[in-house]
Structures are given as C-alpha cells and as structure tokens.
PDB file of C-alpha atoms in Angstrom:
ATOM      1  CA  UNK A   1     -10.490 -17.101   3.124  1.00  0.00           C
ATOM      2  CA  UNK A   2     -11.286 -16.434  -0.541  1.00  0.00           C
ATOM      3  CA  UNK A   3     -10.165 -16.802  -3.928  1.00  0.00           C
ATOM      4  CA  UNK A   4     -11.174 -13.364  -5.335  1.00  0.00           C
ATOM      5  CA  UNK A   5      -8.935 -11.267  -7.396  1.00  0.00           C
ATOM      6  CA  UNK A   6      -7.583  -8.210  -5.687  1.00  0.00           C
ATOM      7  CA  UNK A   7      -9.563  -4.859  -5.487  1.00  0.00           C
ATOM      8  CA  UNK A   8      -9.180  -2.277  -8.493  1.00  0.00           C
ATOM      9  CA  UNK A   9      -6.532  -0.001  -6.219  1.00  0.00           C
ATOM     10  CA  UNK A  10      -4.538  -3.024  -5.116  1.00  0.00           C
ATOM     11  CA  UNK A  11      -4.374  -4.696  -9.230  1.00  0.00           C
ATOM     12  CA  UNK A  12      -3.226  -1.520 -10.033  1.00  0.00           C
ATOM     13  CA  UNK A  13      -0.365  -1.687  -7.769  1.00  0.00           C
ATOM     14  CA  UNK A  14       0.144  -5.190  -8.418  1.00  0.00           C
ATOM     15  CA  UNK A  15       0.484  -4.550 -11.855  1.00  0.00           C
ATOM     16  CA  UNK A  16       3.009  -1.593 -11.352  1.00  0.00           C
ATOM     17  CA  UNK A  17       5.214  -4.308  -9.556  1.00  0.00           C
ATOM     18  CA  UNK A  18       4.766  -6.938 -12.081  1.00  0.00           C
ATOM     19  CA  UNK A  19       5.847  -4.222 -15.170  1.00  0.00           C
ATOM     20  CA  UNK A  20       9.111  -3.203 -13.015  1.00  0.00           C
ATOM     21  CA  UNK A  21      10.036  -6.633 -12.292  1.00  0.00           C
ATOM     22  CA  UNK A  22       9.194  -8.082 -15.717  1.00  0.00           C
ATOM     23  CA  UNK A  23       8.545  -5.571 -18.369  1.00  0.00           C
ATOM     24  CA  UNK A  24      11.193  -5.153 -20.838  1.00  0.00           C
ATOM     25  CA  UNK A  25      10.722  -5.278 -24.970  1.00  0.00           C
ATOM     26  CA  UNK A  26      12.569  -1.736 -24.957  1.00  0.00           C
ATOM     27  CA  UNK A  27      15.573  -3.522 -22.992  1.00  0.00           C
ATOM     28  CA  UNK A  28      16.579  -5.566 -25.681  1.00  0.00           C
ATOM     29  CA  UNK A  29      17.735  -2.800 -28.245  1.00  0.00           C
ATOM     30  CA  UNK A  30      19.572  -1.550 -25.393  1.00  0.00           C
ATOM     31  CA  UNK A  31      21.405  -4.720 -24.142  1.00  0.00           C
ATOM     32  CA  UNK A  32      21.978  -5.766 -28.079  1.00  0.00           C
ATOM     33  CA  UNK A  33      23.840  -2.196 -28.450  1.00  0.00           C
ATOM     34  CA  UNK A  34      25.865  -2.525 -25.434  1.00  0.00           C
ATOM     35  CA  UNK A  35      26.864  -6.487 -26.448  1.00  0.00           C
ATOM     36  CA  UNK A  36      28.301  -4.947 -29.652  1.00  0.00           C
ATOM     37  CA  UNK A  37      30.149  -2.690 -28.053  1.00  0.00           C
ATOM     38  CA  UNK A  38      31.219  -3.937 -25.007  1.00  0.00           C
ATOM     39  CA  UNK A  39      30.841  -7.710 -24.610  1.00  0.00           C
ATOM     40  CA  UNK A  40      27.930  -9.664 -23.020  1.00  0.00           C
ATOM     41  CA  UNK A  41      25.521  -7.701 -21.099  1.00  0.00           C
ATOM     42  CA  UNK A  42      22.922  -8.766 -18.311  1.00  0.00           C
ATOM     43  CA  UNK A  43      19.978  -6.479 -17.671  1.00  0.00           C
ATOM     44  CA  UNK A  44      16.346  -7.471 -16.843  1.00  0.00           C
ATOM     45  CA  UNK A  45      16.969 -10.500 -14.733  1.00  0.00           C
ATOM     46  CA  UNK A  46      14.138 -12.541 -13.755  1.00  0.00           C
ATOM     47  CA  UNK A  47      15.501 -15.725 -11.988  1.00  0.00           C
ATOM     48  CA  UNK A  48      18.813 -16.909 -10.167  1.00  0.00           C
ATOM     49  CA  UNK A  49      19.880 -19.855  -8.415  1.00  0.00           C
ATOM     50  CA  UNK A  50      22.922 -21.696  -7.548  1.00  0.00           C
ATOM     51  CA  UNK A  51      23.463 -25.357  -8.749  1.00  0.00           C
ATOM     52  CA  UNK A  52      23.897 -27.772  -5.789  1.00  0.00           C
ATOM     53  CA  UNK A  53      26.661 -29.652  -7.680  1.00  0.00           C
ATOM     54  CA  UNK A  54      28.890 -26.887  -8.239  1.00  0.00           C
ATOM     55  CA  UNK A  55      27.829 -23.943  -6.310  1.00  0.00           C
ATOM     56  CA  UNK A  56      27.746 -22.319  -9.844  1.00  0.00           C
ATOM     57  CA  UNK A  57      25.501 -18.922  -9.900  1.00  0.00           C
ATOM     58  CA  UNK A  58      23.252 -19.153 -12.983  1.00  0.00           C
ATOM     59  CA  UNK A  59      20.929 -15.864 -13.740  1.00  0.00           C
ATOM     60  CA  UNK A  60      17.461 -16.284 -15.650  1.00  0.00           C
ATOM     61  CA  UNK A  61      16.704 -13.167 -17.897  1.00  0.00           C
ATOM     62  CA  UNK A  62      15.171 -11.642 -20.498  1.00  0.00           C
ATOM     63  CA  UNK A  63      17.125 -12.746 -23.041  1.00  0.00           C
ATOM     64  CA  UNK A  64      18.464 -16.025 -21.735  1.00  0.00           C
ATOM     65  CA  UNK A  65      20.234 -18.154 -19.229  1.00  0.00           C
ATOM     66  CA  UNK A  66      23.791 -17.102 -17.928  1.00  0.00           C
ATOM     67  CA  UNK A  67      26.647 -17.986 -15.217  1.00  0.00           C
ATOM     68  CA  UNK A  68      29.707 -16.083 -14.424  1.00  0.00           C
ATOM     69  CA  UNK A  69      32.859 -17.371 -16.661  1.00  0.00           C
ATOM     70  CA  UNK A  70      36.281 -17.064 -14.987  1.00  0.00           C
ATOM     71  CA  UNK A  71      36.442 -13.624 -14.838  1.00  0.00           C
ATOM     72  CA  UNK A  72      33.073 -12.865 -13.492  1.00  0.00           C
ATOM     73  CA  UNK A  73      31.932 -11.717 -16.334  1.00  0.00           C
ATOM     74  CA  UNK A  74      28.194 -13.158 -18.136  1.00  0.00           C
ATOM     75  CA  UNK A  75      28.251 -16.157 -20.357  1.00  0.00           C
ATOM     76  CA  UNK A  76      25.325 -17.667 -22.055  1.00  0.00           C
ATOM     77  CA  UNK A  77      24.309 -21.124 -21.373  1.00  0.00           C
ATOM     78  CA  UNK A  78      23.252 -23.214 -24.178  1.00  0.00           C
ATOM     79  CA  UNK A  79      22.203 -21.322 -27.116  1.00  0.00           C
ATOM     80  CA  UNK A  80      18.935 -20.182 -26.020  1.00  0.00           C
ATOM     81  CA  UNK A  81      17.891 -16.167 -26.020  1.00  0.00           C
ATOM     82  CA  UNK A  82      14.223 -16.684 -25.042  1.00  0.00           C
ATOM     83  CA  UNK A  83      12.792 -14.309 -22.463  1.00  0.00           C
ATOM     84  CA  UNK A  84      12.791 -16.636 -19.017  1.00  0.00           C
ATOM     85  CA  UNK A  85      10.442 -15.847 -16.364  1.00  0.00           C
ATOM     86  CA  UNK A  86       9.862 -18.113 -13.733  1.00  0.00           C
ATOM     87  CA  UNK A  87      13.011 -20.103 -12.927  1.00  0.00           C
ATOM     88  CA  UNK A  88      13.710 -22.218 -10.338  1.00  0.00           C
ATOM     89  CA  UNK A  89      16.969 -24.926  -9.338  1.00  0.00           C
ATOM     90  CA  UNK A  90      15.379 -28.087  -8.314  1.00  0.00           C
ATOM     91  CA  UNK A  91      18.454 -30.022  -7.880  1.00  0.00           C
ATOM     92  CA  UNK A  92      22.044 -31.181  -9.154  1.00  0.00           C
ATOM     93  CA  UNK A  93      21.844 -29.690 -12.970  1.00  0.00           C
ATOM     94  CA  UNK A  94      18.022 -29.502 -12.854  1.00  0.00           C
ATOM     95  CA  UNK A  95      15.828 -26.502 -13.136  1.00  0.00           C
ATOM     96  CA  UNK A  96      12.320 -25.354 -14.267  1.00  0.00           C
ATOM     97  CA  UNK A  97      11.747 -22.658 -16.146  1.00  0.00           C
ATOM     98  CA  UNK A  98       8.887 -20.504 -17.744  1.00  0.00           C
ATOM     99  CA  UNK A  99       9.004 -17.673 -20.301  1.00  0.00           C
ATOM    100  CA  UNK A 100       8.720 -16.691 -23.509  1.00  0.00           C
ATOM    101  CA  UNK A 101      10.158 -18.374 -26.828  1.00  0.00           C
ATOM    102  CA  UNK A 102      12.145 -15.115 -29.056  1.00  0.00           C
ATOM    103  CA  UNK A 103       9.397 -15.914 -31.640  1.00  0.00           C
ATOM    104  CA  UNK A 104       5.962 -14.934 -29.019  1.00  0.00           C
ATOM    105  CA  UNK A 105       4.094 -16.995 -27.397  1.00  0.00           C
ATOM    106  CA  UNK A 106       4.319 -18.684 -23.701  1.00  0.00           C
ATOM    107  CA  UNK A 107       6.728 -21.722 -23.155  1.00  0.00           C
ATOM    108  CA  UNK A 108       4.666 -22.933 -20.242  1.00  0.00           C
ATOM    109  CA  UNK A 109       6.981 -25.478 -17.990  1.00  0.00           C
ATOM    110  CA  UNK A 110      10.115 -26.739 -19.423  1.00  0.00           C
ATOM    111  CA  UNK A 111      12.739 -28.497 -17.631  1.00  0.00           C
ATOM    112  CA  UNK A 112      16.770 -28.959 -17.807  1.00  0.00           C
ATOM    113  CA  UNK A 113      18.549 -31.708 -16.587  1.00  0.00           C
ATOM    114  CA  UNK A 114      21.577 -30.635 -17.736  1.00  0.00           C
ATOM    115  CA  UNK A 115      22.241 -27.090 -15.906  1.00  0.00           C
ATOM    116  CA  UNK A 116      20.751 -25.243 -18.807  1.00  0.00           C
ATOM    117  CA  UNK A 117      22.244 -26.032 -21.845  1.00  0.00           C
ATOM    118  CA  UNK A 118      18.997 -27.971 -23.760  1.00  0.00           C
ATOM    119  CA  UNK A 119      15.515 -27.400 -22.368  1.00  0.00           C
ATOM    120  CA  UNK A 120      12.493 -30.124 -22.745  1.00  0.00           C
ATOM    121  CA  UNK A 121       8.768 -28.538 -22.708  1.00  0.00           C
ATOM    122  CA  UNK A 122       6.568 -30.840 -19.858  1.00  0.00           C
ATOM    123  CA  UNK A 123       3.557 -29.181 -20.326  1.00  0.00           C
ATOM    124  CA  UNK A 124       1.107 -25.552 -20.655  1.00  0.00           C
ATOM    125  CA  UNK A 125       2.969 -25.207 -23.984  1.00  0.00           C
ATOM    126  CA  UNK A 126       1.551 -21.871 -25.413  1.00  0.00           C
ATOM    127  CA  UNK A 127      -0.928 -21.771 -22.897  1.00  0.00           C
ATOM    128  CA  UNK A 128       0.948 -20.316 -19.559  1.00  0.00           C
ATOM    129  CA  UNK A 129       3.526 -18.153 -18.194  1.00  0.00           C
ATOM    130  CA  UNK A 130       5.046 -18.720 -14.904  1.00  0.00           C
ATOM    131  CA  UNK A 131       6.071 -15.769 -13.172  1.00  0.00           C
ATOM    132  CA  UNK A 132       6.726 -17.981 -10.163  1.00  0.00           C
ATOM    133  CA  UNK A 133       8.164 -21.036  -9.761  1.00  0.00           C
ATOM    134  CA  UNK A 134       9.131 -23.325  -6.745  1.00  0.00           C
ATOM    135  CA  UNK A 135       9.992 -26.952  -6.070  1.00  0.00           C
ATOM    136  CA  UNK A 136       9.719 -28.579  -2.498  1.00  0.00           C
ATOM    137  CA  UNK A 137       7.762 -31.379  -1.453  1.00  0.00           C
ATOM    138  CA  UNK A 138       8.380 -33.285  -4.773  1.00  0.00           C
ATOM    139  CA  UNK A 139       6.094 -30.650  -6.398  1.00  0.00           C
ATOM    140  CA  UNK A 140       6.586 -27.942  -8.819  1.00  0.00           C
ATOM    141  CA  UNK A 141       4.312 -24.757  -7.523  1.00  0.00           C
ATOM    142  CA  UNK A 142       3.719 -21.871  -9.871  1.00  0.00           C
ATOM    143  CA  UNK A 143       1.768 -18.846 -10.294  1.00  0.00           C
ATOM    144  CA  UNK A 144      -0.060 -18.701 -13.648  1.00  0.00           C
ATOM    145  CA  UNK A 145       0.525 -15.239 -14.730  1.00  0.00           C
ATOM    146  CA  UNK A 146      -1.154 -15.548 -17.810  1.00  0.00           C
ATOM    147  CA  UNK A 147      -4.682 -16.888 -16.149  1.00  0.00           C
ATOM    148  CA  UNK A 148      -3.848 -15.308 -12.554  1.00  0.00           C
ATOM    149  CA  UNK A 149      -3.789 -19.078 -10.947  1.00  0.00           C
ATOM    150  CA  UNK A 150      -1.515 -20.544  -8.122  1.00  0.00           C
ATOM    151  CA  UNK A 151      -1.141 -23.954 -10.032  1.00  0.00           C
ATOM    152  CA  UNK A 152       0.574 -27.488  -8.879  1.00  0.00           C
ATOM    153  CA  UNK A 153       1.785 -30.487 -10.695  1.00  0.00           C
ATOM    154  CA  UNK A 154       3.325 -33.469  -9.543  1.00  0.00           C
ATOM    155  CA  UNK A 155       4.702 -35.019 -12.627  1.00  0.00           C
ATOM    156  CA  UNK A 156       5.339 -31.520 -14.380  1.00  0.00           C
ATOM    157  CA  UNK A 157       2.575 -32.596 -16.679  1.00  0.00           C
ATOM    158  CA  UNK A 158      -0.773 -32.973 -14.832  1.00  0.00           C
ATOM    159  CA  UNK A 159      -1.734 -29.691 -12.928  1.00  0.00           C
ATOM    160  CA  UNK A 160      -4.158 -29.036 -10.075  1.00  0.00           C
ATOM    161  CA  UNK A 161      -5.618 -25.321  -9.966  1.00  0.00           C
ATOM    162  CA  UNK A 162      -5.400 -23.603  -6.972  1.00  0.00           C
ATOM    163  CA  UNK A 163      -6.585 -19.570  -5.991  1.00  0.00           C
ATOM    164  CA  UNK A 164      -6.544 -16.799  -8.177  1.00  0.00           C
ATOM    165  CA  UNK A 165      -5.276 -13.578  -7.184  1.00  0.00           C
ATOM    166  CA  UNK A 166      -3.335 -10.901  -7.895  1.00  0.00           C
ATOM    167  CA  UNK A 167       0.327 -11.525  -7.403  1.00  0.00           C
ATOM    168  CA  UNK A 168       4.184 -11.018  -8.080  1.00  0.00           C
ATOM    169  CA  UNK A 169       5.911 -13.921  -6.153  1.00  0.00           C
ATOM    170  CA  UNK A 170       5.141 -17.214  -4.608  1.00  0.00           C
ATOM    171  CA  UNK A 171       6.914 -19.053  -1.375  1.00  0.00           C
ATOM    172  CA  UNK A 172       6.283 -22.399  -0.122  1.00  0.00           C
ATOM    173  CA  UNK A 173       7.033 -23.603   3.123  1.00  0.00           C
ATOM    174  CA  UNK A 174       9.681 -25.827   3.992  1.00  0.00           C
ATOM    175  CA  UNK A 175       8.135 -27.838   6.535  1.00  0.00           C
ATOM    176  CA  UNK A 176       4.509 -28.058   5.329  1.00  0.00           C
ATOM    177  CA  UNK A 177       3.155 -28.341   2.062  1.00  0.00           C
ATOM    178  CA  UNK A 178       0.654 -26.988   2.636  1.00  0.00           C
ATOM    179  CA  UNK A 179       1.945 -23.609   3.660  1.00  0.00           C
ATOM    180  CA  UNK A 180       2.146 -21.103   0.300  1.00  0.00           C
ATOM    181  CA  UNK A 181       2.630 -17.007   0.472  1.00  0.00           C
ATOM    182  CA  UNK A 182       2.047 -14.902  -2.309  1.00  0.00           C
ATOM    183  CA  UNK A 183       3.434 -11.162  -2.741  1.00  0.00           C
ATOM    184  CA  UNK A 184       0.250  -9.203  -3.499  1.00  0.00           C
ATOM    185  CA  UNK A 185      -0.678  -5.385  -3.223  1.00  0.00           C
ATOM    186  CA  UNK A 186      -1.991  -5.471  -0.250  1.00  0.00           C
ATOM    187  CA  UNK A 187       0.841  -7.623   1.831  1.00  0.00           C
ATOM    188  CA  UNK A 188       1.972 -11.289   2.004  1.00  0.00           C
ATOM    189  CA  UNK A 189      -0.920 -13.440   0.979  1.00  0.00           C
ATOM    190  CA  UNK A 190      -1.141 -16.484   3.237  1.00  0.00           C
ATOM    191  CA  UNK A 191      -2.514 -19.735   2.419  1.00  0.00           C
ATOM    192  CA  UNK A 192      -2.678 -22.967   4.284  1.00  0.00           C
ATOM    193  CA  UNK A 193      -4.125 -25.419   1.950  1.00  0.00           C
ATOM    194  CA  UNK A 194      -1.402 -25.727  -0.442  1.00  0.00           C
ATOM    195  CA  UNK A 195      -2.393 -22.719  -2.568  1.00  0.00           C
ATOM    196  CA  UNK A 196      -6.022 -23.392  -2.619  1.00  0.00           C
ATOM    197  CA  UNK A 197      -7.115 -20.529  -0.816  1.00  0.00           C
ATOM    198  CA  UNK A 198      -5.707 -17.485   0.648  1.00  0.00           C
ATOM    199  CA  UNK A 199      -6.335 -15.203   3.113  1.00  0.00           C
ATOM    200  CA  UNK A 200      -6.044 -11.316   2.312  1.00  0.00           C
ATOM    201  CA  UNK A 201      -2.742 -10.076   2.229  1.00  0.00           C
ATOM    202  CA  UNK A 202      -1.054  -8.330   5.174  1.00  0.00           C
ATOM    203  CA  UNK A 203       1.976  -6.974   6.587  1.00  0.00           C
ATOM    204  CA  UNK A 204       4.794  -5.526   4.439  1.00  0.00           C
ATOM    205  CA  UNK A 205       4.547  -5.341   0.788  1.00  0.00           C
ATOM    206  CA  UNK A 206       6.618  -7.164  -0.376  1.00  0.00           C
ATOM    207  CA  UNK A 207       8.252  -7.699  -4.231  1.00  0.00           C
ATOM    208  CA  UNK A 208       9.785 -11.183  -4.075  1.00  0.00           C
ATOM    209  CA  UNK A 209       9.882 -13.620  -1.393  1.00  0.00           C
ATOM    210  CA  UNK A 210      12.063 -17.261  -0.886  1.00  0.00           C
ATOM    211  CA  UNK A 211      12.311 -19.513   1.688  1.00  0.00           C
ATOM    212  CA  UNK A 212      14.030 -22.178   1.880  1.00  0.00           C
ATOM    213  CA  UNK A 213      14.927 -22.735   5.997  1.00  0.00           C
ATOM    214  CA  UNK A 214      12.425 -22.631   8.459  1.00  0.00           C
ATOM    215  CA  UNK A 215      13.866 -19.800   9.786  1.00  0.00           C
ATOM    216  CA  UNK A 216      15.196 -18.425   6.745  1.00  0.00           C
ATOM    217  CA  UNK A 217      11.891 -16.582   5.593  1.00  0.00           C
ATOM    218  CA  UNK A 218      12.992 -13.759   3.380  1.00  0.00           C
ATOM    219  CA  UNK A 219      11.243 -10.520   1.446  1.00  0.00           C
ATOM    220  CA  UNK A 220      12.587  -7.688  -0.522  1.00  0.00           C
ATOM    221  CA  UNK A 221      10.338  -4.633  -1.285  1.00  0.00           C
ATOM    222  CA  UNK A 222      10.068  -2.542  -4.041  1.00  0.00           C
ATOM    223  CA  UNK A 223      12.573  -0.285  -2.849  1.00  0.00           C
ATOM    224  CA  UNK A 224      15.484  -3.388  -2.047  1.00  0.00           C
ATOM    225  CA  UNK A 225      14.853  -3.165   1.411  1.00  0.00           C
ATOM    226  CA  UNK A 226      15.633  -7.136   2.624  1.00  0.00           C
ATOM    227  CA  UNK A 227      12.998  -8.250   5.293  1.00  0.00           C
ATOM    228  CA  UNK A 228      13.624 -11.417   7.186  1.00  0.00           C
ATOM    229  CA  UNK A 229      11.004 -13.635   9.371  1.00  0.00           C
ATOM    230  CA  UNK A 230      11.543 -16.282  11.411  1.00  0.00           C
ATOM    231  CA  UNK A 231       8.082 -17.436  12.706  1.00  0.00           C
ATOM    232  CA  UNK A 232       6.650 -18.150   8.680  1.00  0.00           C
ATOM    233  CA  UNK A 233       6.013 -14.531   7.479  1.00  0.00           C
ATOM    234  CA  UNK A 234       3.859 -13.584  11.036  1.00  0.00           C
ATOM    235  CA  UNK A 235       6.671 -11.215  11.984  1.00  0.00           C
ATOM    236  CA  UNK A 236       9.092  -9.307  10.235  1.00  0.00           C
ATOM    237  CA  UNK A 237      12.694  -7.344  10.495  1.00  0.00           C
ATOM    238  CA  UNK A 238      14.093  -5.404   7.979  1.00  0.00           C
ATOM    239  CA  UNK A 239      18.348  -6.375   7.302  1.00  0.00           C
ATOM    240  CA  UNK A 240      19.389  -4.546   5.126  1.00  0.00           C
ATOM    241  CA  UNK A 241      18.916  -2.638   1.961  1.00  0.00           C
ATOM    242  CA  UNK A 242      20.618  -4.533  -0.885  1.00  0.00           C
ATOM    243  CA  UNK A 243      22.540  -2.664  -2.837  1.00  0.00           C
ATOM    244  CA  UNK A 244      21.381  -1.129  -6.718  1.00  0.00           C
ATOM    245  CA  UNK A 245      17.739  -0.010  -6.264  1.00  0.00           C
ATOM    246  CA  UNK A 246      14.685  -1.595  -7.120  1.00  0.00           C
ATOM    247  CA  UNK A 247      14.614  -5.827  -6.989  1.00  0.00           C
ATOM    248  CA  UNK A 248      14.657  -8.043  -9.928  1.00  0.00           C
ATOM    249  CA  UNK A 249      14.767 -11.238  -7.986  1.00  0.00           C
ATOM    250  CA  UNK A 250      15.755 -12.951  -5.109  1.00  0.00           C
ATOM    251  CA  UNK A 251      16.747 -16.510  -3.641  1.00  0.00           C
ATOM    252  CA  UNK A 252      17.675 -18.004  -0.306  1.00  0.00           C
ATOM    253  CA  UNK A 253      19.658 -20.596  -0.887  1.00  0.00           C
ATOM    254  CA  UNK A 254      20.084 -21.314   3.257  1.00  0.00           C
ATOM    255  CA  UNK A 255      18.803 -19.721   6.077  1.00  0.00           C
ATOM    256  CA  UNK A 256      22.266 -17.538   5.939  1.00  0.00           C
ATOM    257  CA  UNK A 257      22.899 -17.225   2.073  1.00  0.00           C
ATOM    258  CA  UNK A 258      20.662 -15.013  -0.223  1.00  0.00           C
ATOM    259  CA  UNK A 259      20.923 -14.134  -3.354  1.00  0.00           C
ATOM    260  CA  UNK A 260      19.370 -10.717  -4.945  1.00  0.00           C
ATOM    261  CA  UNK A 261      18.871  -8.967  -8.040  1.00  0.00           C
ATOM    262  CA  UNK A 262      18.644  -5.382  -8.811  1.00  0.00           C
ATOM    263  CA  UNK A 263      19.035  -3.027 -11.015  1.00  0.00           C
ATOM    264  CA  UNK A 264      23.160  -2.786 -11.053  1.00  0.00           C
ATOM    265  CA  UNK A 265      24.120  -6.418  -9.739  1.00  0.00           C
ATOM    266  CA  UNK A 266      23.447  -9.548  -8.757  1.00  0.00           C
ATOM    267  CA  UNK A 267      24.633  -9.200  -4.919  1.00  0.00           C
ATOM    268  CA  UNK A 268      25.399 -12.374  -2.477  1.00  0.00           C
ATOM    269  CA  UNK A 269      25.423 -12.719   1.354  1.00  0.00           C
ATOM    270  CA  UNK A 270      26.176 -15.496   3.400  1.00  0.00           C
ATOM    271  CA  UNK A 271      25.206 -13.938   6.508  1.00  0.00           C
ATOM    272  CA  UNK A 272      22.029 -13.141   6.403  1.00  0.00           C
ATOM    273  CA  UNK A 273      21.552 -10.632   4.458  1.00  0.00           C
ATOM    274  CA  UNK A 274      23.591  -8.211   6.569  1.00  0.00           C
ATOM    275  CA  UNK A 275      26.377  -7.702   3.900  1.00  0.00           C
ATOM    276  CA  UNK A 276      26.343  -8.116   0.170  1.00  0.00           C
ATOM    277  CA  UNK A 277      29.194  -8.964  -2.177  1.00  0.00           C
ATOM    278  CA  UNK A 278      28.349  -8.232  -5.998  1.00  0.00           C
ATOM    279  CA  UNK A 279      28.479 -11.306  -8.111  1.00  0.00           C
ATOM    280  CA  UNK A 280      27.374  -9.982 -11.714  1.00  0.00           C
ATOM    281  CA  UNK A 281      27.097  -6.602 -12.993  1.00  0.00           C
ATOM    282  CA  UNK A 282      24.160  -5.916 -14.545  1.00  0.00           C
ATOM    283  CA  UNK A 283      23.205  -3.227 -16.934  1.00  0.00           C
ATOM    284  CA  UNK A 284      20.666  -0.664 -15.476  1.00  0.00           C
ATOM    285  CA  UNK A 285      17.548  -0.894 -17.199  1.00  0.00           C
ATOM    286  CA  UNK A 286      15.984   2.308 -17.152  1.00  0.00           C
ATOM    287  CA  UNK A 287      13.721   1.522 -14.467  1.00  0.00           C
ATOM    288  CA  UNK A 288      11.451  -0.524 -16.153  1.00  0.00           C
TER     289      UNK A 288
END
C-alpha cells in the first residue's frame, strides 16, 4: 500500500485524461456562438444524474446545470453558468457539486436541496475543486483535484484527508465503506480503508467509474468502451462501446441503468449497458 503520487510517465497520462475530460476555456466561445444561433447548447459535460423523485436527467457542465425540457432539448436550471465539476445526486432534489464560480476561483462543496435551482457553499470555499464526488454511507467522498487528495466529510463541513494520488474518478463501494477505487494511469486504484491508502493501480484503464449495485461495477475508457465487473473491480468484461467517442462522464444509476457522456450525447441504457438510447445532444467539443 502507499500514498505516493504516480510515476512521471503515468502523471503524464493522468493528466492527458484529466484535460480531455475537463479542459475547456476555448469551449465557451464556441457554445456562446452556437446559443445565439441556434438555441441552448450542451458541450463539455462533467456530471449527470437522475433525481430519485422524478426520474428527471439533470447534466453538470461547464457552463452550468441543465435537464431536458419537453422536447428533449437543454434547459438551464436556476440561473447559475459556473463551470461544475464534481457533481453528484444524493437524494430526492439534493446534490453536491464542485466547480468553478464564472468569476475564477474554486467553489469547493456546495449543496442543493432543491434539484439545482439555488446552491449553498458547506465548505473548501476557494480552497478545492472536486473532480469527484460520491455519496453512500452517509458520507460525501471526493477527490481533491486541486491538492491531489481523496478527502471525506461527514457533515459536508469537517473533512478527513485520505491518499494522494494521481487520479480522474473515484467509486465507492456499496456494501463497505471502506471499499474506494480510483481511475489512475496505471489501472483501477484499489483501496480498502476508506480512501486512506491505495494499492497501485491495475487492470484496465479506465476514465470514469460508478457503482452503485454490488454487481453493478461499471468503467468506461478513454475510447467509450463500457467495462462491467461483478466481483468489485477484480474482473472485468467489456459491453459495449457507447456511442460518440471519447467519455465525459458516466453514472449507474442501478445495476441495469447507466448513464454516459460523450462527445455527441448523453446516451441511456437500462440493460446493462448493452444498448444506448440518446437522451441529450451535445455539441462536439473539439476533442478537448
């Protein structure tokens, strides 16, 4: 076990991940010209989740929160345009976020209880980023991308600092607490101390993870190729390859329904990842 950063080769790849999934400040010139010409535009998505008390499918990006209106198409939540990153549903109309305010700066944790329209700050104001969030066991894990920290808080307030390493995505077990994975260069990070400590990545490389049923373990690579395990990350099968290209996020919402970002869509399945159904169009981003 250890809590060094990565090796040079594997930061650098780390790093190429992190800038596909997240870069973006040339984006918004883009998205802004196609708004004015076309309507609302989503590109650069960082976050999605469905809300337990509707089923509604609400999309974290670079330039705010949005849901599908009636016709599919995006609609802003609230009045908010700040850069999310880390976003995670924790419940009926509640969700933590992390990001970046339009004026610079790091929001650290905020919280809605009200499916996104107003946003409170908790804590790490100006101090953090999240890249990663999750919620299970009546704790809110996130990776730290600012200070390269796996990080825990039980009140949203108070954290606990975990491992540092070099990584994209975070997963938490849904049995143990202790169980946390982390996407890093050189595989699926595993640790078994509730982010503590990890052992060196292994396995598939893998962009984004989520799990949310024991069996219902899944990764997407850097290429959208959808890997499932069902024995806690020790095995895997590849699915499918979801459609658009490279990943911008994903979400298991049950061990049969996933939910995937990439460069044209925001794609659903509810069986497993075998078949996708496009629920948002999103506006390619260049690659970055």
């Amino acid at each position: 076990m250890n809590k060094r950063p990565a090796a040079s080769a594997a930061t650098a790849l780390a790093l190429t991940l992190t800038l596909a999934a997240c870069s973006g400040n040339g984006d918004s010139a883009d998205s802004n010209g196609s708004s004015a010409a076309s309507g609302t535009t989503v590109s650069h998505i960082h976050g999605l989740g469905l809300d337990p008390a509707d089923e509604r499918l609400y999309v974290a990006t670079h330039e705010g929160v949005y849901t599908p209106d009636a016709d599919g198409e995006p609609e802003l939540v609230g009045d908010s345009k700040d850069d999310f990153m880390g976003f995670i549903v924790a419940g009926d109309k509640t969700f933590y976020a992390s990001g970046h305010p339009t004026s610079g700066g790091n929001k650290g944790l905020i919280k809605s209880t009200d499916a996104g329209e107003t946003w409170n700050s908790l804590s790490l104001s100006g101090e953090s980023d999240f890249h990663a969030l999750e919620s299970a066991h009546g704790t809110v894990y996130g990776y730290d991308s600012t200070n390269g920290l796996v990080r825990t808080t039980k009140d949203g307030v108070s954290w606990k600092d975990g491992a540092r390493l070099e990584a994209l995505d975070i997963a938490v077990g849904p049995g143990d607490p202790g169980v946390v994975l982390a996407t890093t260069a050189e595989g699926v990070a595993r640790s078994s101390d509730g982010g503590e400590t990890f052992a060196p990545g292994k396995g598939p490389v893998m962009a984004f993870l989520s799990w949310t049923a024991k069996d219902g373990l899944y990764g997407i690579d850097t290429s959208g190729g959808l890997n499932r395990s069902t024995d806690g990350g020790t095995t895997w099968k590849k699915v499918s390859t979801v459609p658009g290209g490279r990943p911008q996020a994903l979400t298991a919402v049950g061990a049969e329904h996933v939910l995937a970002a990439t460069q044209t869509g925001v794609f659903e399945s509810k069986d497993g990842g075998r078949t996708f159904k496009k629920r948002l169009a999103v506006t390619s981003s260049g690659g970055h």
